[in-house]
XYZ file of C-alpha atoms in Angstrom:
729
model
C 120.945 75.629 100.430
C 120.945 74.387 96.951
C 124.715 73.517 96.389
C 125.108 72.001 99.852
C 122.927 68.928 100.084
C 122.813 67.490 103.574
C 121.611 63.877 104.072
C 119.185 62.758 106.844
C 119.142 62.870 109.652
C 118.371 66.736 109.483
C 119.350 68.948 112.381
C 116.963 71.339 114.011
C 118.561 74.431 112.263
C 117.904 72.924 108.784
C 114.167 71.941 109.647
C 113.627 75.421 111.033
C 115.113 76.951 107.906
C 112.488 75.007 106.006
C 109.667 76.225 108.163
C 108.827 72.811 109.456
C 108.021 71.924 113.092
C 109.364 68.736 114.724
C 105.797 67.437 114.588
C 105.374 68.327 110.977
C 108.707 66.682 110.010
C 107.819 63.529 112.032
C 104.622 63.512 109.919
C 106.598 63.709 106.792
C 108.590 60.632 107.871
C 105.514 58.706 108.724
C 103.891 59.442 105.293
C 107.004 58.385 103.472
C 107.885 55.469 105.624
C 111.450 56.946 105.578
C 113.471 60.130 105.858
C 113.002 62.488 102.855
C 115.795 63.218 100.414
C 117.141 66.807 100.241
C 114.916 67.772 97.297
C 111.986 66.018 98.908
C 112.507 68.088 102.175
C 112.370 71.225 99.937
C 109.193 70.140 98.213
C 107.435 69.411 101.651
C 108.741 72.770 103.092
C 107.053 74.813 100.214
C 103.877 72.791 99.776
C 103.171 72.567 103.502
C 104.022 76.360 104.008
C 101.288 78.816 105.178
C 101.483 80.392 101.754
C 100.692 77.367 99.726
C 98.789 75.009 102.182
C 96.545 77.589 103.912
C 96.958 75.376 106.944
C 95.826 78.026 109.559
C 93.038 79.442 107.419
C 91.410 76.647 105.535
C 88.921 75.737 108.323
C 87.571 79.283 108.345
C 87.598 79.920 104.547
C 84.829 77.287 104.150
C 82.234 79.626 105.825
C 82.603 82.124 102.997
C 79.776 81.961 100.427
C 81.170 80.980 96.948
C 78.224 80.096 94.747
C 75.479 82.079 92.884
C 73.842 82.235 89.381
C 76.520 84.657 88.337
C 79.501 82.439 89.293
C 81.274 80.591 86.386
C 84.313 79.444 88.391
C 84.612 79.817 92.176
C 87.697 79.459 94.496
C 90.258 76.694 93.983
C 91.475 77.507 90.522
C 94.082 80.219 89.479
C 91.291 82.807 89.400
C 87.553 83.245 89.687
C 85.146 84.017 87.046
C 81.656 85.447 86.681
C 79.129 85.719 83.900
C 79.694 89.099 82.042
C 76.872 88.588 79.571
C 76.918 88.251 75.771
C 79.012 85.038 76.008
C 81.836 86.403 78.137
C 83.220 85.389 81.388
C 84.912 88.105 83.672
C 87.973 86.489 85.345
C 89.661 88.151 88.191
C 91.837 87.594 91.405
C 93.760 89.518 94.048
C 96.964 88.326 95.851
C 99.449 89.702 98.294
C 103.308 90.355 97.599
C 103.817 91.894 101.074
C 106.996 90.365 102.301
C 108.950 90.573 99.048
C 107.881 94.300 98.616
C 109.134 95.272 102.038
C 112.480 93.623 101.334
C 112.873 94.843 97.796
C 109.978 97.225 96.935
C 110.618 97.586 93.058
C 110.908 93.924 92.242
C 108.554 92.825 94.910
C 105.728 94.864 93.524
C 106.580 94.314 90.004
C 106.552 90.514 90.415
C 103.436 90.790 92.299
C 101.867 92.290 89.305
C 103.280 89.670 87.030
C 102.089 86.838 89.138
C 98.411 88.056 89.293
C 98.415 88.656 85.565
C 99.515 85.079 85.046
C 96.802 83.813 87.314
C 94.311 85.557 85.009
C 95.614 84.646 81.490
C 96.285 81.062 82.746
C 92.474 80.782 82.706
C 92.325 81.725 79.059
C 91.425 85.369 79.811
C 93.200 88.450 78.197
C 93.756 90.769 81.075
C 92.252 94.185 80.611
C 92.676 95.917 83.946
C 94.927 96.074 87.095
C 94.193 97.565 90.481
C 96.549 97.677 93.550
C 95.706 98.136 97.387
C 98.796 99.534 99.313
C 99.270 100.045 102.946
C 102.367 101.878 104.146
C 103.618 103.019 107.664
C 103.653 106.433 109.016
C 104.304 109.168 106.439
C 107.086 110.483 108.640
C 108.734 107.103 109.110
C 112.272 107.108 107.516
C 111.597 104.097 105.405
C 108.251 105.350 103.942
C 109.446 107.521 101.127
C 111.831 104.699 99.837
C 109.062 102.023 100.141
C 106.422 104.267 98.399
C 108.548 105.265 95.581
C 109.898 101.719 94.922
C 106.571 99.947 95.038
C 104.810 102.466 92.834
C 107.586 102.342 90.273
C 107.539 98.601 90.368
C 103.789 98.424 89.751
C 104.107 101.050 87.023
C 107.074 99.448 85.306
C 105.636 96.072 85.082
C 102.021 97.049 84.168
C 103.075 99.764 81.817
C 105.495 97.572 79.830
C 103.150 94.695 79.389
C 100.372 96.992 78.173
C 97.675 96.333 80.765
C 96.056 99.514 82.229
C 96.282 100.128 85.877
C 92.931 101.816 86.494
C 92.411 102.263 90.176
C 93.489 101.350 93.720
C 93.533 102.330 97.367
C 96.399 103.799 99.503
C 96.438 104.211 103.260
C 99.034 105.058 105.866
C 99.171 103.901 109.576
C 101.853 103.095 112.043
C 100.874 99.527 112.292
C 102.398 99.016 108.810
C 105.755 100.539 109.723
C 107.499 97.221 109.769
C 105.347 95.332 107.203
C 103.775 96.982 104.380
C 100.972 95.566 102.287
C 101.143 95.317 98.535
C 97.873 93.632 97.180
C 97.647 93.187 93.287
C 94.392 92.649 91.489
C 94.013 91.585 87.904
C 90.854 91.302 85.717
C 90.599 89.715 82.345
C 87.862 88.526 79.921
C 87.464 85.217 78.103
C 84.767 83.345 76.099
C 82.507 81.806 78.697
C 82.952 78.444 77.090
C 86.792 78.527 76.861
C 87.817 78.651 80.481
C 91.018 76.689 81.080
C 91.747 74.905 84.437
C 94.849 73.755 86.116
C 94.508 70.013 85.880
C 96.965 67.199 84.871
C 94.650 64.626 83.203
C 95.056 61.895 80.719
C 97.650 59.205 81.468
C 100.532 59.542 79.096
C 99.702 63.118 78.215
C 103.119 65.077 77.881
C 103.920 67.815 80.387
C 105.666 70.973 78.789
C 107.575 73.808 80.368
C 106.986 77.117 78.578
C 108.442 80.593 79.118
C 111.672 81.958 80.761
C 114.518 79.869 81.895
C 114.857 78.951 85.586
C 117.264 80.645 87.644
C 118.019 80.851 91.398
C 115.943 83.793 92.175
C 112.929 83.365 94.595
C 114.174 80.108 96.157
C 112.135 79.684 99.383
C 109.878 82.626 98.590
C 106.901 80.856 99.639
C 108.569 79.869 102.817
C 109.813 83.506 103.459
C 106.119 84.590 102.904
C 105.001 82.300 105.680
C 107.098 83.640 108.524
C 107.245 86.915 110.308
C 109.973 89.507 109.895
C 112.823 90.074 112.308
C 115.978 92.459 112.260
C 117.617 90.387 109.737
C 114.853 90.060 107.253
C 116.324 92.461 104.744
C 118.991 89.962 104.100
C 116.420 87.740 102.357
C 116.760 89.613 99.103
C 117.599 86.361 97.243
C 114.127 85.031 98.035
C 112.564 87.951 96.031
C 111.945 87.237 92.434
C 113.115 89.201 89.402
C 110.533 90.062 86.793
C 110.697 90.848 83.030
C 107.483 92.211 81.682
C 108.642 91.963 78.140
C 108.945 88.291 78.396
C 105.617 88.083 80.179
C 104.020 89.906 77.173
C 105.481 87.173 74.986
C 104.167 84.495 77.286
C 100.715 86.007 77.357
C 100.385 86.088 73.841
C 101.886 82.667 73.407
C 99.419 81.155 75.842
C 96.438 82.822 74.226
C 97.568 81.464 70.837
C 97.821 78.015 72.121
C 94.434 78.351 73.960
C 92.722 79.357 70.647
C 93.213 75.745 69.496
C 92.233 72.503 70.996
C 95.650 71.552 72.295
C 95.723 71.950 76.073
C 94.368 69.597 78.580
C 95.414 71.877 81.603
C 97.783 74.815 82.266
C 99.102 76.326 85.513
C 101.185 79.356 86.292
C 104.506 78.606 88.030
C 103.920 81.037 90.910
C 104.740 80.597 94.617
C 106.824 77.378 95.015
C 107.318 77.342 91.280
C 107.667 74.044 89.509
C 106.705 72.074 92.752
C 103.397 73.782 93.352
C 102.168 74.005 89.714
C 102.859 70.219 89.020
C 101.509 69.074 92.455
C 98.484 71.197 92.376
C 97.592 70.199 88.734
C 97.991 66.534 89.686
C 96.077 66.855 92.809
C 92.963 68.357 91.069
C 92.870 65.447 88.562
C 93.704 62.706 90.959
C 96.689 61.763 88.710
C 100.442 61.550 89.031
C 103.468 63.282 87.303
C 106.778 62.394 86.346
C 109.267 65.398 85.852
C 112.588 64.979 84.281
C 114.473 67.928 85.881
C 117.498 67.784 83.784
C 115.422 68.851 80.819
C 114.277 72.163 82.420
C 115.753 75.217 80.632
C 118.287 76.750 83.145
C 119.601 80.298 83.307
C 122.667 79.468 85.552
C 125.249 76.888 85.512
C 125.501 74.220 88.087
C 121.871 74.182 89.188
C 120.681 71.117 91.209
C 117.132 69.447 91.562
C 116.455 71.186 94.906
C 116.930 74.575 93.323
C 115.035 73.824 90.201
C 112.081 72.549 92.138
C 111.910 75.574 94.549
C 113.016 78.427 92.119
C 110.298 81.146 91.820
C 111.703 82.594 88.537
C 109.129 84.576 86.786
C 107.159 84.223 83.464
C 106.959 80.503 83.283
C 103.984 78.045 82.705
C 103.392 74.356 83.059
C 101.176 72.901 80.284
C 99.648 69.471 79.861
C 99.321 69.006 76.148
C 96.958 66.455 74.471
C 98.898 63.528 73.005
C 99.536 64.103 69.183
C 99.508 67.986 69.612
C 103.006 68.429 70.706
C 104.428 69.602 67.443
C 101.584 72.274 67.227
C 102.347 73.482 70.901
C 105.966 73.786 70.155
C 105.394 75.631 66.915
C 103.026 78.219 68.440
C 105.110 78.926 71.424
C 108.408 79.131 69.474
C 107.042 81.945 67.361
C 107.206 84.114 70.455
C 110.762 83.168 71.099
C 110.216 81.410 74.307
C 111.611 78.176 75.578
C 109.322 75.288 75.264
C 110.192 71.574 75.955
C 108.637 68.504 77.154
C 109.748 67.977 80.765
C 107.509 65.178 81.946
C 104.173 63.084 81.542
C 100.976 62.359 83.316
C 100.997 59.045 85.092
C 98.231 57.065 86.896
C 100.352 56.343 90.106
C 99.176 59.290 92.124
C 102.798 60.173 92.904
C 104.864 63.031 92.192
C 108.308 61.643 90.725
C 111.243 63.693 89.718
C 114.401 62.354 88.046
C 117.825 63.862 87.429
C 120.073 62.218 84.793
C 118.058 59.087 84.973
C 118.228 58.923 88.953
C 115.013 59.329 91.000
C 115.504 62.063 93.448
C 111.830 62.737 94.418
C 109.124 60.071 94.909
C 106.337 61.318 96.949
C 102.481 60.667 96.998
C 100.824 63.797 95.563
C 98.101 63.525 98.348
C 100.880 63.675 100.996
C 101.920 67.112 99.585
C 98.404 68.409 99.057
C 95.649 66.632 100.778
C 97.637 65.648 103.802
C 99.216 68.951 104.385
C 98.652 70.061 108.010
C 95.354 71.719 108.801
C 95.153 73.634 112.105
C 92.145 74.885 113.945
C 94.375 77.162 115.974
C 93.191 78.501 119.536
C 91.373 81.738 119.491
C 91.112 84.452 122.190
C 89.050 87.553 121.811
C 91.231 90.672 121.654
C 90.748 93.090 124.706
C 87.825 95.511 123.946
C 89.072 98.800 122.586
C 88.694 101.981 124.497
C 85.785 104.296 123.363
C 85.738 108.058 122.884
C 82.215 109.460 122.690
C 83.179 112.990 121.967
C 86.005 114.963 120.789
C 86.826 118.728 121.207
C 85.128 120.889 118.653
C 87.640 122.501 116.272
C 88.406 126.135 116.807
C 88.122 126.513 113.111
C 86.088 124.090 110.888
C 87.675 125.484 107.887
C 91.236 124.747 109.113
C 90.108 121.221 110.322
C 88.758 120.487 106.832
C 91.973 121.602 105.109
C 94.036 119.582 107.527
C 92.078 116.404 106.826
C 92.255 116.913 103.020
C 95.998 117.090 103.638
C 96.212 113.833 105.560
C 97.943 111.339 103.152
C 95.401 108.629 103.527
C 92.703 111.131 102.350
C 94.813 113.319 99.889
C 94.792 113.016 96.184
C 96.830 110.007 94.777
C 97.543 111.746 91.530
C 101.297 111.302 92.293
C 100.676 107.459 92.316
C 98.336 107.002 89.339
C 100.161 109.339 87.067
C 102.960 106.811 86.948
C 100.606 104.184 85.609
C 99.408 103.847 81.927
C 95.547 103.729 82.750
C 94.423 104.153 79.071
C 96.462 101.578 77.108
C 94.042 99.285 75.102
C 91.499 102.395 75.104
C 88.947 100.521 77.226
C 89.116 102.729 80.337
C 85.768 104.631 80.901
C 86.317 105.927 84.415
C 89.761 106.863 85.070
C 91.812 106.646 88.331
C 90.718 109.512 90.685
C 87.687 110.378 88.547
C 85.053 108.163 90.427
C 84.634 105.976 93.325
C 85.399 102.848 91.198
C 87.102 102.277 87.950
C 85.164 101.329 84.870
C 86.360 99.401 81.719
C 84.505 98.397 78.775
C 83.665 94.507 78.272
C 85.191 94.124 74.755
C 82.765 93.900 71.932
C 79.733 94.817 73.950
C 78.170 97.958 75.262
C 78.636 96.633 78.855
C 80.859 97.913 81.484
C 82.856 96.476 84.334
C 83.340 98.326 87.559
C 86.136 97.583 89.903
C 87.110 98.702 93.461
C 89.330 97.621 96.329
C 88.811 98.718 99.891
C 89.411 97.912 103.453
C 89.985 100.202 106.570
C 92.302 98.154 108.860
C 91.611 100.514 111.797
C 88.001 99.410 111.701
C 89.071 95.720 111.726
C 91.400 96.291 114.655
C 88.588 97.789 116.702
C 85.957 95.108 115.593
C 87.028 92.513 112.927
C 83.559 91.290 112.279
C 82.241 94.836 111.733
C 85.380 95.901 109.991
C 85.339 92.911 107.482
C 81.737 93.541 106.769
C 82.148 97.318 106.199
C 84.959 96.625 103.778
C 82.527 94.598 101.603
C 79.880 97.233 101.972
C 82.270 100.100 101.085
C 83.583 98.345 97.994
C 80.096 97.604 96.890
C 79.079 101.190 97.421
C 82.015 102.459 95.324
C 80.830 100.075 92.445
C 77.221 101.275 92.869
C 78.129 104.989 92.929
C 79.495 104.675 89.285
C 76.224 102.934 88.296
C 77.177 99.148 88.492
C 75.412 96.349 90.198
C 78.010 94.441 92.678
C 78.447 90.920 91.420
C 81.235 89.215 93.320
C 84.338 89.692 95.113
C 87.932 88.413 95.444
C 89.655 88.940 98.840
C 93.228 89.217 100.106
C 93.332 88.600 103.932
C 96.329 90.109 105.397
C 96.810 89.345 109.091
C 99.589 88.902 111.662
C 100.874 85.620 113.186
C 98.243 82.839 113.413
C 100.203 81.432 116.293
C 98.760 84.011 118.474
C 95.148 83.320 119.640
C 93.955 86.950 119.369
C 95.058 87.059 115.665
C 93.228 83.847 114.937
C 90.007 85.321 116.643
C 90.509 88.440 114.448
C 90.747 86.253 111.437
C 87.695 84.011 112.175
C 85.643 87.312 113.058
C 86.541 89.029 109.906
C 85.683 85.879 107.781
C 82.177 85.854 109.335
C 81.714 89.653 108.815
C 82.760 89.260 105.104
C 80.480 86.266 104.695
C 77.541 88.039 106.236
C 77.946 91.222 103.957
C 78.495 89.036 100.929
C 75.232 87.199 101.534
C 73.326 90.387 102.229
C 74.529 91.856 98.866
C 74.406 88.721 96.763
C 78.091 89.070 96.101
C 79.914 85.797 96.636
C 83.626 85.218 97.023
C 85.076 83.643 93.773
C 88.805 83.912 94.516
C 91.373 85.176 96.930
C 94.501 84.862 98.909
C 95.571 84.535 102.612
C 98.632 86.474 103.766
C 99.691 85.662 107.385
C 102.736 86.383 109.500
C 102.600 90.146 108.619
C 104.511 91.296 111.743
C 107.892 92.354 112.621
C 109.519 91.472 115.964
C 106.242 90.383 117.362
C 104.440 93.646 116.352
C 101.571 92.831 113.818
C 99.680 94.946 111.316
C 96.082 95.855 111.778
C 93.958 93.071 110.470
C 93.319 93.931 106.820
C 90.997 91.822 104.843
C 91.175 93.637 101.474
C 88.138 93.310 99.275
C 88.104 93.608 95.441
C 84.592 94.081 94.276
C 83.415 93.701 90.592
C 80.254 94.944 89.320
C 78.540 95.161 85.920
C 76.812 97.847 84.019
C 74.536 97.239 81.069
C 75.816 100.308 79.257
C 79.384 101.570 80.087
C 78.589 105.019 78.611
C 76.014 105.664 81.488
C 78.874 105.436 84.230
C 79.320 108.615 86.225
C 82.301 109.956 88.254
C 82.532 111.841 91.564
C 82.895 115.315 90.186
C 80.068 117.822 91.051
C 78.683 119.554 88.036
C 77.666 123.144 88.582
C 74.070 124.149 89.217
C 72.982 120.833 90.772
C 71.433 119.814 94.133
C 73.391 117.584 96.561
C 71.410 114.971 98.162
C 72.583 112.571 100.962
C 71.386 109.051 100.716
C 71.593 106.576 103.582
C 71.048 107.088 107.352
C 74.179 105.385 108.730
C 75.083 107.335 111.934
C 78.568 108.651 111.991
C 81.149 107.954 114.688
C 84.689 108.941 115.628
C 85.897 105.435 116.147
C 88.862 104.618 113.720
C 88.372 107.917 112.105
C 90.950 110.158 110.410
C 89.691 113.102 112.516
C 90.272 111.070 115.750
C 93.982 110.392 114.832
C 94.506 113.911 113.635
C 93.457 115.122 116.984
C 96.403 112.946 118.309
C 94.077 110.534 120.019
C 94.916 106.813 120.211
C 93.021 104.368 118.124
C 89.533 104.050 119.714
C 85.901 103.212 119.082
C 83.136 103.197 118.821
C 82.767 102.149 115.187
C 80.306 103.420 112.628
C 77.093 101.433 112.524
C 76.820 98.115 110.526
C 73.208 97.688 109.076
C 73.405 95.259 106.213
C 69.688 95.349 105.085
C 70.154 99.238 105.112
C 73.245 99.017 102.992
C 71.405 96.654 100.427
C 68.454 98.969 100.282
C 70.922 101.944 99.710
C 72.583 100.100 96.752
C 69.191 99.138 95.183
C 68.069 102.771 95.389
C 71.185 104.086 94.072
C 70.967 101.859 91.011
C 67.298 102.532 90.484
C 68.205 106.321 90.538
C 70.906 105.615 87.975
C 68.541 103.783 85.800
C 66.124 106.715 86.039
C 68.791 109.396 85.085
C 68.741 111.086 88.459
C 72.566 110.567 89.222
C 74.867 112.931 87.574
C 77.757 112.315 90.050
C 78.040 110.127 93.362
C 80.611 109.897 96.028
C 80.374 107.730 99.132
C 81.289 109.398 102.560
C 84.082 107.387 104.136
C 87.551 108.513 105.441
C 87.083 112.085 106.705
C 83.381 112.033 106.789
C 80.741 113.951 105.071
C 82.671 117.312 104.783
C 85.591 115.715 103.125
C 83.249 113.861 100.672
C 81.556 117.173 99.627
C 84.938 118.887 99.205
C 86.435 116.151 97.195
C 83.499 116.443 94.680
C 84.048 120.063 94.517
C 87.841 119.708 93.827
C 87.151 117.169 91.221
C 84.378 119.309 89.568
C 86.228 122.582 90.010
C 83.068 124.045 91.398
C 81.961 125.410 94.780
C 79.041 124.413 96.888
C 76.843 125.789 99.727
C 75.623 122.961 101.921
C 74.360 122.238 105.411
C 75.956 119.290 106.887
C 75.486 120.144 110.463
C 77.719 122.360 112.598
C 79.300 119.804 114.913
C 82.632 117.872 114.519
C 80.801 114.598 114.522
C 78.270 115.626 111.743
C 81.050 117.085 109.727
C 83.880 114.669 110.220
C 82.594 111.595 111.815
C 82.848 108.493 109.606
C 80.094 105.869 108.676
C 79.902 103.434 105.775
C 76.465 103.591 104.267
C 76.159 107.243 103.066
C 76.432 108.423 99.571
C 76.252 112.000 98.329
C 74.581 112.362 94.864
C 74.570 115.340 92.491
C 71.189 115.486 90.754
C 69.236 117.818 88.593
C 65.843 116.685 90.085
C 66.133 116.391 94.000
C 62.514 116.219 94.389
C 62.294 112.967 92.358
C 65.201 111.556 94.007
C 63.922 112.174 97.468
C 60.579 110.648 96.488
C 62.260 107.442 95.402
C 64.296 107.266 98.583
C 61.065 107.680 100.660
C 59.346 104.985 98.704
C 62.336 102.799 99.230
C 62.571 103.514 102.915
C 66.082 104.971 102.626
C 66.720 108.047 104.718
C 67.599 111.036 102.536
C 67.925 114.775 102.690
C 68.885 117.809 100.696
C 72.374 119.136 101.603
C 72.503 122.186 99.428
C 73.563 122.945 95.867
C 76.716 123.515 93.766
C 77.917 126.644 92.245
C 80.418 129.454 92.549
C 84.096 129.197 93.457
C 84.050 128.227 97.066
C 82.709 125.667 99.503
C 80.485 127.098 102.169
C 79.471 124.930 105.191
C 76.486 126.537 106.815
C 76.713 127.356 110.432
C 80.440 127.291 110.531
C 83.309 129.466 109.739
C 84.145 127.484 106.582
C 83.928 129.440 103.296
C 86.915 128.073 101.429
C 87.923 128.725 97.878
C 88.154 125.518 95.831
C 91.670 126.507 94.902
C 92.657 126.345 98.663
C 90.823 122.966 98.987
C 92.795 121.683 95.955
C 96.151 122.819 97.231
C 95.696 120.999 100.523
C 94.303 117.920 98.824
C 96.896 117.669 96.010
C 100.050 118.744 97.948
C 100.244 116.108 100.556
C 101.153 112.926 98.770
C 104.189 114.344 96.999
C 105.441 115.781 100.320
C 105.357 112.098 101.753
C 107.609 110.850 98.981
C 109.983 113.699 99.306
C 110.426 112.856 102.961
């Protein structure tokens, strides 16, 4: 669309290609008092896209709790930030790169990592950790091996090259993701608490600088593509997928931090979705100012580029900086040291308008408010989804031992070693709890004794059955993961992945999930400080399970006290928490060939808060040597995983029924302790149900009352052999 520049009036096909409805286009003309130019049409297209405008979700996002004494920066900026102590701010955010990763898995995943890193270091923070949350279709689906291999390689290729450790993540498989995978990238960094940079364009006359890579034609209309559902021809949209260069991003990171170390910048913004357009318009909107951009000054990678392409390109590794007048030479000097393009492309104005020129001719002249504040906001119709069928009981397995081995070999439960061994998780030497070693990753807060715990979690099957309960349980499980390693949950970032908002049942799911997340965040005093909404995750009208991914961050006073999930020998195993298990949405249910059905595990938010408080008090008293929450696969899988991790057997009494062994509930933690009596006494005083399960030792796991007496080697073979088999097809 870049070279061919139609003139108004625009036909229905052109408007449809820009993602604008007839009513929205009529509103554009009303706001301008005329038809838009071709570049202006492109600008409205991306700024009013679902991806940038949040036009279907904004009315619901307002219900999320976003404040608290720990919050340094809440939603609305490039990333959120909390107080890490000792003068540090912990900056983090999670975002989706779903559609690009399905179309071109390597570059889609790689540029997702690059984009989320820029969101963090744009705030003035040095990134110190990456996570990812991945959802793929059925393991046997013909596209799954290609998608898994490409996505993992893209994440590793970008993160490893830029030198930021990927320290954890979450991978699940389900048929609902066959036609639309999820790739959610999380980044965390640290900055001096008093040196947080914001994306504002303030100060009339201040120069606007372009910094980073040259602009090419990659990624044009990427934001629009991410705001529509897939169809049979979606793989033809490869040109809308950006191409990343982690080595250039490393230079950009260091250049930005050098500039930020001095009193030079007024504001800075990553050129992410919608590129130069969104970064400039959002900066002006936050400051209530205007901007003039001289597009012919933009460094270009390709010949013959036109304003439309320059405004909509999503070429990677680019920043927009507003410099204080008189500091231009110093900015250029600092950036040039890193071999990056740097040039003044505009200035801040008092007009409140977004103006772009090309060879002295004005090609865009639009009120900033029309692009940002006047973007459509829809309170779309909602209709409750039909209630799910329920299964109260499932056949008891003929062999508990075989059922346990089969569950351990389910790709969603199985070891993800094949994934994380492709990531450098020790670069920068700050990783305390490595991938696979604990329920959450732990990294050191630089120059302190403190630690930061990170976890991502969501079970889309739970959310399909009951989006309120599923959303709340995602928060609870991510908080429990953080508490298991010894950290107090502090705040979350979310990535809300849903199908088409134009379907009333999807909007009902979205609204219910928001309310569930909000209730859990309030119960745990863990507000939402940043996030992302990804809608239209469906293909040919078939949507994904609602998947509101939760990234939880917690803090430890002393990183050296963090514990993993490997059972030591000669210890008692104690179950904390009384959540009653159910088969609804469970791996055991699906393994039995049953269709997705309820009922869901219980949701008891006060009980979850009491369990977390007890767990942290027990950590403080030295009573927790290892801890693992019982989630996918139930209690038997949780105990078996601790045996595999610790290379030690155990003899435990979990109950002899399938429900007791393999039913799932969020709100139970298995703890290895050297003083079970003291731990049980603390639990009784706190009003938290607890019981002794057994003890560790020997070389096999024995489940009392069943036929299961399995060598740890057999458990490991089932658990570690499943994932490579998926990739091999």
